[in-house]
Coordinates of N, CA and C in Angstrom, one line a residue:
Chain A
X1158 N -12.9 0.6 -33.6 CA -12.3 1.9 -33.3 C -12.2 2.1 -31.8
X1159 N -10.9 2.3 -31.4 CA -10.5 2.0 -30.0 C -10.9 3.4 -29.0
X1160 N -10.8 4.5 -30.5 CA -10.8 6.0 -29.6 C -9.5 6.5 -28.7
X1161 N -9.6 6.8 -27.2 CA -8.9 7.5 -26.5 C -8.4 6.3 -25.3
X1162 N -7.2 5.3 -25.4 CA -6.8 4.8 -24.6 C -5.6 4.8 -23.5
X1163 N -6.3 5.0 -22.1 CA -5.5 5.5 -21.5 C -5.1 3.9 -20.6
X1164 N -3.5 3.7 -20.3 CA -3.0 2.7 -18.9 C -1.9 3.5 -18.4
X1165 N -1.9 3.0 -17.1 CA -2.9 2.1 -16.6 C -4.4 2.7 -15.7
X1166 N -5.2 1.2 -15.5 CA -6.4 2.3 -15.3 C -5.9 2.4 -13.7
X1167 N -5.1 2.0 -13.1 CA -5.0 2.3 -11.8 C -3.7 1.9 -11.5
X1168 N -2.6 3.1 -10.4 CA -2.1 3.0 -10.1 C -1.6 3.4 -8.6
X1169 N -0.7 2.9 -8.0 CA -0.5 3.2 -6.6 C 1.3 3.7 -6.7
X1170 N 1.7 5.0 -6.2 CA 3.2 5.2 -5.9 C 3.4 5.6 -5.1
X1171 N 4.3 5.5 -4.2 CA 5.1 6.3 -2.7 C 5.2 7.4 -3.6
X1172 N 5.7 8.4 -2.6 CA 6.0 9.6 -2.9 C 7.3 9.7 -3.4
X1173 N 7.3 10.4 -4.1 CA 9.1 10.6 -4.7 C 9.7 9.8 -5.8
X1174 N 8.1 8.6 -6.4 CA 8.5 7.5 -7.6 C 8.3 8.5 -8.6
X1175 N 8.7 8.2 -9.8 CA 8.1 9.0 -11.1 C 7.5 8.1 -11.7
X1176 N 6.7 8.6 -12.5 CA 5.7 7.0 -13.5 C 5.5 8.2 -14.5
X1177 N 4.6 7.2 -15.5 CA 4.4 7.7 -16.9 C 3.0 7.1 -17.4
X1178 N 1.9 8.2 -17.3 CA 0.6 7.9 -17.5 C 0.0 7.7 -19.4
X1179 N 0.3 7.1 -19.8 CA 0.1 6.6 -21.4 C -1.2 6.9 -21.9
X1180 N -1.3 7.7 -22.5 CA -2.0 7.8 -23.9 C -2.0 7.9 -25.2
X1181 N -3.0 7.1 -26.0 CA -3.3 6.6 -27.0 C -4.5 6.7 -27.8
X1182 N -4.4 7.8 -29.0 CA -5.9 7.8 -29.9 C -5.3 7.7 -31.6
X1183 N -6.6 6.6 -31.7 CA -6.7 6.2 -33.1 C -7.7 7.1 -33.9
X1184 N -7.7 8.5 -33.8 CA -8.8 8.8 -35.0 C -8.0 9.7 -35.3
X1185 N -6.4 10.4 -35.6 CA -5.8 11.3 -35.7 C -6.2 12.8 -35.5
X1186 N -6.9 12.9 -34.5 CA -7.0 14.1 -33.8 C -5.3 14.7 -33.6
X1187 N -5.7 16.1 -34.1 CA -4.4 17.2 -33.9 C -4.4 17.3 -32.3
X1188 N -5.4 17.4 -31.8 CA -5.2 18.5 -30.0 C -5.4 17.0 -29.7
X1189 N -4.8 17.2 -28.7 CA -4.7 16.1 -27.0 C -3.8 17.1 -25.9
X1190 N -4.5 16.3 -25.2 CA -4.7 17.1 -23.7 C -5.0 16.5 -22.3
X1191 N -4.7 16.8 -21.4 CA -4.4 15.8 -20.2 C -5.2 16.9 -18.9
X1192 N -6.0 16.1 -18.2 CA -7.3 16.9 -17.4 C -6.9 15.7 -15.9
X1193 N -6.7 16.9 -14.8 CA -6.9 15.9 -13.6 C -8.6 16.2 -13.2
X1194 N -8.9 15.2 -12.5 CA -10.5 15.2 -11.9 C -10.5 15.0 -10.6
X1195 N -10.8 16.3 -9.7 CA -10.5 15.9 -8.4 C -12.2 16.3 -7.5
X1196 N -12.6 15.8 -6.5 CA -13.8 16.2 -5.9 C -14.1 17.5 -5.6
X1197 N -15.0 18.1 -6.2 CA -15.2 19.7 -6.1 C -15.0 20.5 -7.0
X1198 N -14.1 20.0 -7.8 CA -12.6 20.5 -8.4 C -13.4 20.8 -10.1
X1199 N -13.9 20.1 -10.5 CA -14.6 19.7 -11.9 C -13.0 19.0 -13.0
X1200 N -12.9 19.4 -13.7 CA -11.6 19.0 -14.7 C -10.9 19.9 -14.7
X1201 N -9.7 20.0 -14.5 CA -8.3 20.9 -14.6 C -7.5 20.7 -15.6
X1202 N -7.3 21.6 -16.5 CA -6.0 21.4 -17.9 C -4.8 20.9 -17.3
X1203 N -4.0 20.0 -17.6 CA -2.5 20.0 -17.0 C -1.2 20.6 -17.9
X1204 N -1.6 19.9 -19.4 CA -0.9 20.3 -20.9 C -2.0 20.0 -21.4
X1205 N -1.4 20.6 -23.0 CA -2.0 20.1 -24.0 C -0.9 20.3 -25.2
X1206 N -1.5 19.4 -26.3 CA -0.4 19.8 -27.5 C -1.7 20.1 -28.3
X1207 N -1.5 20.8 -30.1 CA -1.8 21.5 -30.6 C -1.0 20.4 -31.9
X1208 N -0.3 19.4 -32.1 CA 0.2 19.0 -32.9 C 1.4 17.9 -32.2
X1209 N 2.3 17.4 -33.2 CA 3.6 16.5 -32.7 C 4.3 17.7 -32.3
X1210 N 5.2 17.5 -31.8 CA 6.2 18.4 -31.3 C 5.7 19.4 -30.5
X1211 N 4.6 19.8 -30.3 CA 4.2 20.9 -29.5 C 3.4 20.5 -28.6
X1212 N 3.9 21.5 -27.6 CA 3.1 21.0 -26.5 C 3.0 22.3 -25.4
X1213 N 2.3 22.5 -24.3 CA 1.9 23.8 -23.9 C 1.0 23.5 -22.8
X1214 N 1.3 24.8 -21.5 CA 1.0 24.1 -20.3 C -0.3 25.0 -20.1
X1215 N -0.9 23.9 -19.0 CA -2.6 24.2 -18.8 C -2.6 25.4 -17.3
X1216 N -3.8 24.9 -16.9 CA -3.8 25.6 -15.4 C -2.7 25.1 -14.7
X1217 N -3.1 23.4 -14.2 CA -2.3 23.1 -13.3 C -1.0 22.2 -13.9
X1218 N 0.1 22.9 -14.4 CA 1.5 22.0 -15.2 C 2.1 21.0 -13.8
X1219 N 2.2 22.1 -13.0 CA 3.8 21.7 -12.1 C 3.2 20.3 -11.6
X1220 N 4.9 19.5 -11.6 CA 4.7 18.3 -11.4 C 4.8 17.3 -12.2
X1221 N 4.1 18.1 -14.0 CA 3.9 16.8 -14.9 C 4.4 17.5 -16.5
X1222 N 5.4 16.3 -16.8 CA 5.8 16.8 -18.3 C 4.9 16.1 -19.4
X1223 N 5.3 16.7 -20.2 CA 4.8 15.7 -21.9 C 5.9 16.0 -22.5
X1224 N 5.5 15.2 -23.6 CA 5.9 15.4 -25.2 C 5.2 14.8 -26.0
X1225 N 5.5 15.0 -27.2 CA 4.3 14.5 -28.3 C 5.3 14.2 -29.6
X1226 N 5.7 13.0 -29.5 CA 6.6 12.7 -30.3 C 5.8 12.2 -32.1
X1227 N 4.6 11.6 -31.6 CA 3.8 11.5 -32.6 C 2.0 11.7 -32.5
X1228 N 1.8 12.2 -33.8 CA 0.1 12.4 -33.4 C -0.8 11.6 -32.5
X1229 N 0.0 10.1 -32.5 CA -1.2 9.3 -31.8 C -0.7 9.2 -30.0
X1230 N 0.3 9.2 -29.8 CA 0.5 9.3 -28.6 C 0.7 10.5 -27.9
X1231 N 0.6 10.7 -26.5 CA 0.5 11.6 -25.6 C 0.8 11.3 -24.1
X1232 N 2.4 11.0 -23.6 CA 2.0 10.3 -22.7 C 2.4 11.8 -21.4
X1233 N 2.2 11.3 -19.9 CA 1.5 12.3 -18.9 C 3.3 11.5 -17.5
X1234 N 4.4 12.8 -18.2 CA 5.0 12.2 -16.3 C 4.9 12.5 -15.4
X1235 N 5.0 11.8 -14.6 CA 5.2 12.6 -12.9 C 6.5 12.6 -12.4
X1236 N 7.0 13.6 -12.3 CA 8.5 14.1 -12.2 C 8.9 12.8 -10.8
X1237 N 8.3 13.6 -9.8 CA 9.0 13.3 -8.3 C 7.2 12.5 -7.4
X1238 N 6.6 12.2 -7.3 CA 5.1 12.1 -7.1 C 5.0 12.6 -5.6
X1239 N 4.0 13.3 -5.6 CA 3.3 13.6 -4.4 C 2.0 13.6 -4.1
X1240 N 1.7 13.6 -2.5 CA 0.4 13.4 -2.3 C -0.7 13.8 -2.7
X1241 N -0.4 15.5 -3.6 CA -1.5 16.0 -3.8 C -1.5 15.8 -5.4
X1242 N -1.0 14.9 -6.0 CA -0.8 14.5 -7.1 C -2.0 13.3 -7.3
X1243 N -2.2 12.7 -6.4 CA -3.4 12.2 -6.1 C -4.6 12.4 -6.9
X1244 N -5.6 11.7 -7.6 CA -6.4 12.0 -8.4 C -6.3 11.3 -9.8
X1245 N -7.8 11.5 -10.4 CA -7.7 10.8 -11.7 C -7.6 11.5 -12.8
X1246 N -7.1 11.0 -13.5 CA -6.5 11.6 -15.1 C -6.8 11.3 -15.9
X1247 N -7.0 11.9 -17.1 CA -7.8 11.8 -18.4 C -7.0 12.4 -19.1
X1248 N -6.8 11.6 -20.7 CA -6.6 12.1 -21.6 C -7.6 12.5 -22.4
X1249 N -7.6 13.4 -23.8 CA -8.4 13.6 -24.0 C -8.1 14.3 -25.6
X1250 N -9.0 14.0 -27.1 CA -8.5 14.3 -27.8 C -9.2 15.1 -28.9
X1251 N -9.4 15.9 -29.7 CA -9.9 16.3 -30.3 C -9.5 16.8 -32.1
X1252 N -10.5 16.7 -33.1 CA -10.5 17.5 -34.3 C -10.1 18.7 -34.5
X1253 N -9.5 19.6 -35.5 CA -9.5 20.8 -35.6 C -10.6 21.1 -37.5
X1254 N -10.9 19.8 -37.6 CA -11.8 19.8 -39.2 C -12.9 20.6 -39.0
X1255 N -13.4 20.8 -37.2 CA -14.7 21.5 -37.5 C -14.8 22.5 -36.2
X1256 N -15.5 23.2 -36.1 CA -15.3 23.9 -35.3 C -16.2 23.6 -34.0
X1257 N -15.2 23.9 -32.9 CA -16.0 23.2 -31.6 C -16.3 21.8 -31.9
X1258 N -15.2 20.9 -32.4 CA -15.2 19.5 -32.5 C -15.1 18.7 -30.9
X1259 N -15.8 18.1 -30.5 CA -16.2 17.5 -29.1 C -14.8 16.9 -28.6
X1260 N -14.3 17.1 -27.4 CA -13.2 16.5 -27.0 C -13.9 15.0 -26.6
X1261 N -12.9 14.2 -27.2 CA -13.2 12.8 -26.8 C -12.4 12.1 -25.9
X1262 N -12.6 12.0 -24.4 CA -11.7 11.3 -23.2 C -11.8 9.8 -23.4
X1263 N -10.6 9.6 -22.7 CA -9.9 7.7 -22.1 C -11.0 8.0 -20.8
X1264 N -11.0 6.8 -20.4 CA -11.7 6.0 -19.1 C -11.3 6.5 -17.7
X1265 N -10.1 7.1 -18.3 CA -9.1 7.5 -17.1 C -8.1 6.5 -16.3
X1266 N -6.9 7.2 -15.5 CA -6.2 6.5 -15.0 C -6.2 7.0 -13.5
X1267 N -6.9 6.1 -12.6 CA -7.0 6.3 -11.1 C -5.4 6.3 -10.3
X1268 N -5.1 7.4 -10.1 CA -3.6 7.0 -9.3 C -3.6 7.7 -7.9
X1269 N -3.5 7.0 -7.1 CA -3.0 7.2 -5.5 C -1.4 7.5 -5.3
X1270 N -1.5 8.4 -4.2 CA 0.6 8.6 -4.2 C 0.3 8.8 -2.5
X1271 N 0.8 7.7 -2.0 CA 1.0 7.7 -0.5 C 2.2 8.0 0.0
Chain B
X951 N -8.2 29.7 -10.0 CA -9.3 30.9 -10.2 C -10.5 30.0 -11.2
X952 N -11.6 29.9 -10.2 CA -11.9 29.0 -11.2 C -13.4 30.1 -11.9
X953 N -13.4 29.8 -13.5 CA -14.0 31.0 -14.3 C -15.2 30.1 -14.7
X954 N -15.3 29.4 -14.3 CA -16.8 29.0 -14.4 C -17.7 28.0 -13.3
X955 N -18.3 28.5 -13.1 CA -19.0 27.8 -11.4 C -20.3 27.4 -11.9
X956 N -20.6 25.6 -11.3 CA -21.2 25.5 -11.6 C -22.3 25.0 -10.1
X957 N -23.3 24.8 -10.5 CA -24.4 24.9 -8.7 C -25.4 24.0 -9.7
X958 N -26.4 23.1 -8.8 CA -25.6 22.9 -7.5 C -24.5 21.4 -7.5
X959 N -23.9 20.9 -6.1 CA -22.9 20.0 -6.4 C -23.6 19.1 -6.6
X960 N -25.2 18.6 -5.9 CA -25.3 17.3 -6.1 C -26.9 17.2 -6.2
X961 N -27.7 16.4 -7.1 CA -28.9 17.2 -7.3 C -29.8 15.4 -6.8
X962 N -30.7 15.2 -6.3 CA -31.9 14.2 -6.0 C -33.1 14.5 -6.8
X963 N -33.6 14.1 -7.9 CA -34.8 13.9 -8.6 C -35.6 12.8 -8.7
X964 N -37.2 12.9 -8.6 CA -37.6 11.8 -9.1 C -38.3 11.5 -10.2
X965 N -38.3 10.4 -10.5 CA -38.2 9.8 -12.1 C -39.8 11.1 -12.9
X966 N -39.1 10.6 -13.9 CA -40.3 12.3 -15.1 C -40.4 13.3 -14.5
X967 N -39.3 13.5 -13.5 CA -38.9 15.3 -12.9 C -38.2 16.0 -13.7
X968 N -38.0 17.2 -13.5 CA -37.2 18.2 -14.3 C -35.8 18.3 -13.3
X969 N -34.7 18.1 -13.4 CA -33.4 18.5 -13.4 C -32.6 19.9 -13.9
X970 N -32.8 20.3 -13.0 CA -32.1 22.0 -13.4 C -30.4 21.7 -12.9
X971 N -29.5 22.0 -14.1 CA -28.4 22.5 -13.4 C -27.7 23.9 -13.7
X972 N -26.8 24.5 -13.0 CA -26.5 26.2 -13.6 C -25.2 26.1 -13.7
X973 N -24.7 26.8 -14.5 CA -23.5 27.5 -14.3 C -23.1 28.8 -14.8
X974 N -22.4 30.2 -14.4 CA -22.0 31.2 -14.5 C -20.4 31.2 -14.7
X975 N -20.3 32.4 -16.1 CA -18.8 32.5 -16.1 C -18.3 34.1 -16.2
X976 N -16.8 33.9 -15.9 CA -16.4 35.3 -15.7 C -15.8 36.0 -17.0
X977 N -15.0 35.2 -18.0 CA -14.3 35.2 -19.2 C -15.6 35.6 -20.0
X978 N -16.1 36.9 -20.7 CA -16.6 37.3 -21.8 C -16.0 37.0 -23.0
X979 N -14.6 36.4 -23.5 CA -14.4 36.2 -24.5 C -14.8 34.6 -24.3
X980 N -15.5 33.8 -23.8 CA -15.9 32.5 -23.7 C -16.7 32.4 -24.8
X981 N -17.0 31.8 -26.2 CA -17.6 31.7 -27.0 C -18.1 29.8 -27.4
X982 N -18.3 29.6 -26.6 CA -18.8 27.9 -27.0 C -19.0 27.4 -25.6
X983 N -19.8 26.8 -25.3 CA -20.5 26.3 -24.1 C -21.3 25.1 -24.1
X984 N -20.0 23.8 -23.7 CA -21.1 22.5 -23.6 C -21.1 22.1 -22.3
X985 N -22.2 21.2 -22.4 CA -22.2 20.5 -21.2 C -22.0 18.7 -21.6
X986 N -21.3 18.3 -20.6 CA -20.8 16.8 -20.6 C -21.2 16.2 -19.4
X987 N -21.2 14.7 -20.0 CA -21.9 13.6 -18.9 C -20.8 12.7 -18.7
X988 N -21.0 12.3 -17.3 CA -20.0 11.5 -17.0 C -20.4 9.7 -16.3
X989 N -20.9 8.9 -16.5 CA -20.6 7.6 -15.9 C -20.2 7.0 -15.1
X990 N -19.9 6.8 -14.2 CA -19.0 5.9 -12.7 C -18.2 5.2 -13.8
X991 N -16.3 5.5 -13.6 CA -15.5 4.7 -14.4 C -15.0 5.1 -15.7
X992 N -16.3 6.0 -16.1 CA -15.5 6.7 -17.6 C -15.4 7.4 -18.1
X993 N -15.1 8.4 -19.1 CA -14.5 9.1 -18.9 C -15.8 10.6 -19.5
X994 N -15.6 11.9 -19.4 CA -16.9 12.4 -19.5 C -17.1 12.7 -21.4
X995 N -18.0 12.4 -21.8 CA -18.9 12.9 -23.2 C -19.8 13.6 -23.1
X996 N -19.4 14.3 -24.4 CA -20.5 15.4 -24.8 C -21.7 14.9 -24.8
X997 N -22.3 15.9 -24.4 CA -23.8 15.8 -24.4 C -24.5 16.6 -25.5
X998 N -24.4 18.0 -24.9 CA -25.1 19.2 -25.8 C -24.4 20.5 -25.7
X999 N -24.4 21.6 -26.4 CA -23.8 22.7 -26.9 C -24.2 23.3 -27.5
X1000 N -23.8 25.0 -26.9 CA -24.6 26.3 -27.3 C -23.6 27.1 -27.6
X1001 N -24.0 27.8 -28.8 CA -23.2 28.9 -29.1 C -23.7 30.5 -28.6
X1002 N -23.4 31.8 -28.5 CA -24.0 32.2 -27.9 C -24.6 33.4 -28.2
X1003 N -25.0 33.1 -29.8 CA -25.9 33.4 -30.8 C -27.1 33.4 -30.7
X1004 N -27.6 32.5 -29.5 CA -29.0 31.7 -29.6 C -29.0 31.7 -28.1
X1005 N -30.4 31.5 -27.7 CA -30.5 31.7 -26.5 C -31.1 30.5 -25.6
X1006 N -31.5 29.4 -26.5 CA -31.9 27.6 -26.5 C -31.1 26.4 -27.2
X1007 N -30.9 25.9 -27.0 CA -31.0 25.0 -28.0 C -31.6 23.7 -27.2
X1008 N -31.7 22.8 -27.9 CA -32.9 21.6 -27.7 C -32.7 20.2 -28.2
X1009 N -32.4 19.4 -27.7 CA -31.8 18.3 -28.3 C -32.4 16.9 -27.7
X1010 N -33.7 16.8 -27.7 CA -34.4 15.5 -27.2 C -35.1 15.7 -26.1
X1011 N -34.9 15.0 -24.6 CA -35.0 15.7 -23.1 C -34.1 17.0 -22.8
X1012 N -33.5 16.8 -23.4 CA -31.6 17.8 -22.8 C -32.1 19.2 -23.4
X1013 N -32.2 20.8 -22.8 CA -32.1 21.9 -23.2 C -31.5 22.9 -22.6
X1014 N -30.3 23.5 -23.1 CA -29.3 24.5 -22.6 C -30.5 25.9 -22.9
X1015 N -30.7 26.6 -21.8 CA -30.9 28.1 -21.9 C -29.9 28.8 -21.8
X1016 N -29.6 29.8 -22.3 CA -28.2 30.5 -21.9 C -28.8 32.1 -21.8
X1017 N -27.9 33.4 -21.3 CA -28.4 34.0 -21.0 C -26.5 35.2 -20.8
X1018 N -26.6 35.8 -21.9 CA -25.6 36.3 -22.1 C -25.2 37.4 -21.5
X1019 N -26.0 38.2 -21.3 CA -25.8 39.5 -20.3 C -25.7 39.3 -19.2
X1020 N -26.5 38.0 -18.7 CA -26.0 37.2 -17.3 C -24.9 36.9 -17.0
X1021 N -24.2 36.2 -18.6 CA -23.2 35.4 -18.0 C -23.5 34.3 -17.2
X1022 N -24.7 33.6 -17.7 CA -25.4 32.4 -17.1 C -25.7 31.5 -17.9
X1023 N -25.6 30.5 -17.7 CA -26.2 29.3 -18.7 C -26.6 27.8 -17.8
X1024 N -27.6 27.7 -18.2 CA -28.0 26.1 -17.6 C -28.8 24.8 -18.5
X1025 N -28.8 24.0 -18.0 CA -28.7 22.6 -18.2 C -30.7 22.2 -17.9
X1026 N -31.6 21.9 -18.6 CA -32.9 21.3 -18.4 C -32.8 19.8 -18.9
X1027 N -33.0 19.0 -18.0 CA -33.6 18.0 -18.4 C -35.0 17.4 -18.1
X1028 N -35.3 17.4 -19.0 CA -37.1 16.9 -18.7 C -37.2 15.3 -18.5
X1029 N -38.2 15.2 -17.9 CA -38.8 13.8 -17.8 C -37.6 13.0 -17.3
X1030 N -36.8 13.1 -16.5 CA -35.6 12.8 -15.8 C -35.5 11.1 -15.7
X1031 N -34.9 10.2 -16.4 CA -34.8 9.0 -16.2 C -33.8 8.4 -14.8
X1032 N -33.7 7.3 -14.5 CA -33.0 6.8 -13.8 C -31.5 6.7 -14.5
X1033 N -31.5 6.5 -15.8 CA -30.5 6.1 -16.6 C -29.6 7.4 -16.9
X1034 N -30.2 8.4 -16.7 CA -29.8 9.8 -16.7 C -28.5 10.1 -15.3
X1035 N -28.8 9.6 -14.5 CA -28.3 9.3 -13.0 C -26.8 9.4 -13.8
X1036 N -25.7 10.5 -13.4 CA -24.1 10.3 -14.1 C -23.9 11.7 -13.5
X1037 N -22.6 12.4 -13.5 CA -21.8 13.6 -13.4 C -22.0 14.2 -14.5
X1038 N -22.3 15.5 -14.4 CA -22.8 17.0 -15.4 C -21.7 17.9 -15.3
X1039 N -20.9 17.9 -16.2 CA -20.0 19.2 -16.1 C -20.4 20.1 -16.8
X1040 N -21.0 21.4 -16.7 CA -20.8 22.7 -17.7 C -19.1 23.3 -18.2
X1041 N -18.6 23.1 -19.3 CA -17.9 24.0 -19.7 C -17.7 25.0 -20.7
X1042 N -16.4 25.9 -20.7 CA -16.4 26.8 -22.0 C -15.6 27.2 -22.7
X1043 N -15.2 27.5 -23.4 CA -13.8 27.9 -24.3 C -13.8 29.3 -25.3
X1044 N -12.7 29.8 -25.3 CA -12.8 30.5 -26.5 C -12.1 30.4 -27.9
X1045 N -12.4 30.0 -28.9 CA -11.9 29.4 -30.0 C -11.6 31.1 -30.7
X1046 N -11.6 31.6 -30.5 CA -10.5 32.6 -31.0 C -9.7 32.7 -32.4
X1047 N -10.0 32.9 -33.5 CA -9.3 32.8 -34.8 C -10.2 31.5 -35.8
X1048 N -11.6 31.0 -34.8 CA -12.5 30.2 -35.7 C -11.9 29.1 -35.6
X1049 N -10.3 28.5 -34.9 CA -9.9 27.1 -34.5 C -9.9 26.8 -33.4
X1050 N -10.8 25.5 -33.7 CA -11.4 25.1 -32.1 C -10.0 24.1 -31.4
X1051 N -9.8 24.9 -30.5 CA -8.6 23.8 -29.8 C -9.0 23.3 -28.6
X1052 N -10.3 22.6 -28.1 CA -10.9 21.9 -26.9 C -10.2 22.7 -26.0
X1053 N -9.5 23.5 -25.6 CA -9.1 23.8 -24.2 C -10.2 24.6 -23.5
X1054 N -11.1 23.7 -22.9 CA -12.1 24.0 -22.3 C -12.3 24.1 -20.7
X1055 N -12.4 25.4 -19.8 CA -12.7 25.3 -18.8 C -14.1 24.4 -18.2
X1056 N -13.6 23.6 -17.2 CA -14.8 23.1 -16.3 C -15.3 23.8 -15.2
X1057 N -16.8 23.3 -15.3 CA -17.5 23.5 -14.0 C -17.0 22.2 -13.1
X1058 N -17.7 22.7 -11.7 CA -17.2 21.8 -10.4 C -17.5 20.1 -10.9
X1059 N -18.5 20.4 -11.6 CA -19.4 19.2 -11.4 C -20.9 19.1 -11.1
X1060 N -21.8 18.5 -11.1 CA -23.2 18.2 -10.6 C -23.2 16.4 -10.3
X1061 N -23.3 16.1 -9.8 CA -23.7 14.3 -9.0 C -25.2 14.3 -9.3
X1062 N -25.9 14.0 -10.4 CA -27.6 13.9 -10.7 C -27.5 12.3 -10.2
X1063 N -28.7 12.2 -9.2 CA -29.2 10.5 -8.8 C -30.9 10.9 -9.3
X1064 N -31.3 9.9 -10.2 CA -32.9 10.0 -10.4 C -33.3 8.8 -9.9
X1065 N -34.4 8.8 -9.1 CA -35.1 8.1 -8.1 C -35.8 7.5 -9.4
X1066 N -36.3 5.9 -9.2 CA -37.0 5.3 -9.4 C -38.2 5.4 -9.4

C-alpha cells in the first residue's frame, strides 16, 4: 500500500518556467489537498478538492492551479514560477467514512525557483 | 492571518524530560485539534487528537491538555526519547455539518531535539 505519492521529490526552475507537482493516493480518499511548508510559516492550504471535479482554493491559491480529474490523482501547477514560490509541498489525503479521519501526506516535493 | 500560534519554535530536552509544547487559537468555531509529527524528509503524521469535549486525552507518553475558555491547548510528552527528536505541528479545523474535510489550520511548528 503505497499511500500518498508525491514527484518529483526535488526540483529546481528559473523563474517564469511552469511545472506540475504530481500527486498520487491509493486508498480512495474523497479530500486531497496541497500544503506549502515554509520556515516559521507551519503548513499553508493552497487547494483542496472535496471529490473528482471539484476543487477549491485554500489560504494561499495564487500562483498554483489544480484539477481533479480522478479520485486518485491530484496534480499542483505553477502557472509562471517565482521566487517566493520557493518551498516544500505536500500533498495530502483524507477519508470522509469517519469523522476527523487523519490527513495522510507524500514525503513532499522540495522545489527551489531561482 | 495566522489563527493558530504555536510556541515555542524550537525546544532542547534531555532524555526522560518532559517536553511541553503550546498552541492558542482565535476561530471558536475550531472543533477538532490534532497534533502532528514530522521526520527530516517526510511528510507530517498524526500523532494525537482532542475533541473539545474533554479536557485530556492520553495516548502512551503523548497527552494533549486543552483548555477551552482559554482557547489554549498543548502538547506533554513525558519521559522524552531521543527518537522523539522530529517537527510538532498543532492544528485545527472545523468540521461543521459532522463531515470531516481535513482542512486543517497549522501551527508555526515546534523543532523538538532530545539530548542523549
Amino acid at each position: 500500500n503505497a499511500g500518498v505519492t508525491q514527484t518529483p521529490k526535488f526540483q529546481v526552475l528559473k523563474t517564469g518556467q511552469s511545472m506540475t507537482l504530481q500527486c498520487a493516493q491509493d486508498m480512495n480518499h474523497e479530500y486531497m489537498s496541497w500544503y506549502r511548508q515554509d520556515p516559521g510559516m507551519g503548513l499553508r492550504l493552497i487547494h483542496y478538492s472535496v471529490g473528482a471535479g471539484i476543487t477549491d482554493q485554500g489560504e494561499v491559491p495564487n500562483g498554483y492551479n489544480v484539477s481533479r480529474s480522478t479520485t486518485e490523482d491530484f496534480p499542483l501547477r505553477l502557472l509562471s514560477a517565482a521566487p517566493s514560490q520557493t518551498s516544500v509541498y505536500f500533498c495530502a489525503s483524507s477519508s470522509f467514512g469517519t469523522a476527523n479521519s487523519p490527513l495522510h501526506f507524500g514525503n513532499g516535493t522540495r522545489l527551489t525557483v531561482t | 492571518q495566522q489563527q493558530v500560534k504555536q510556541s515555542p519554535q524550537s525546544l532542547i530536552v534531555q532524555k526522560g524530560g518532559i517536553s511541553i509544547i503550546n498552541c492558542a487559537y482565535e476561530n471558536t468555531a475550531f472543533d477538532y485539534f490534532p497534533w502532528y509529527q514530522q521526520f527530516p524528509g517526510k511528510g507530517p503524521a498524526l500523532l494525537i487528537a482532542i475533541r473539545p469535549d474533554v479536557s485530556e486525552k492520553k495516548e502512551g507518553r503523548f497527552t494533549i491538555s486543552f483548555n477551552k475558555s482559554a482557547k489554549q491547548f498543548s502538547l506533554h510528552i513525558m519521559d522524552s526519547q531521543p527518537g522523539d527528536s522530529a517537527t510538532y505541528f498543532c492544528a485545527a479545523s472545523n468540521n461543521a455539518g459532522g463531515t470531516s474535510y481535513g482542512k486543517l489550520t497549522f501551527g508555526q511548528g515546534t523543532i523538538l531535539t532530545v539530548h542523549p
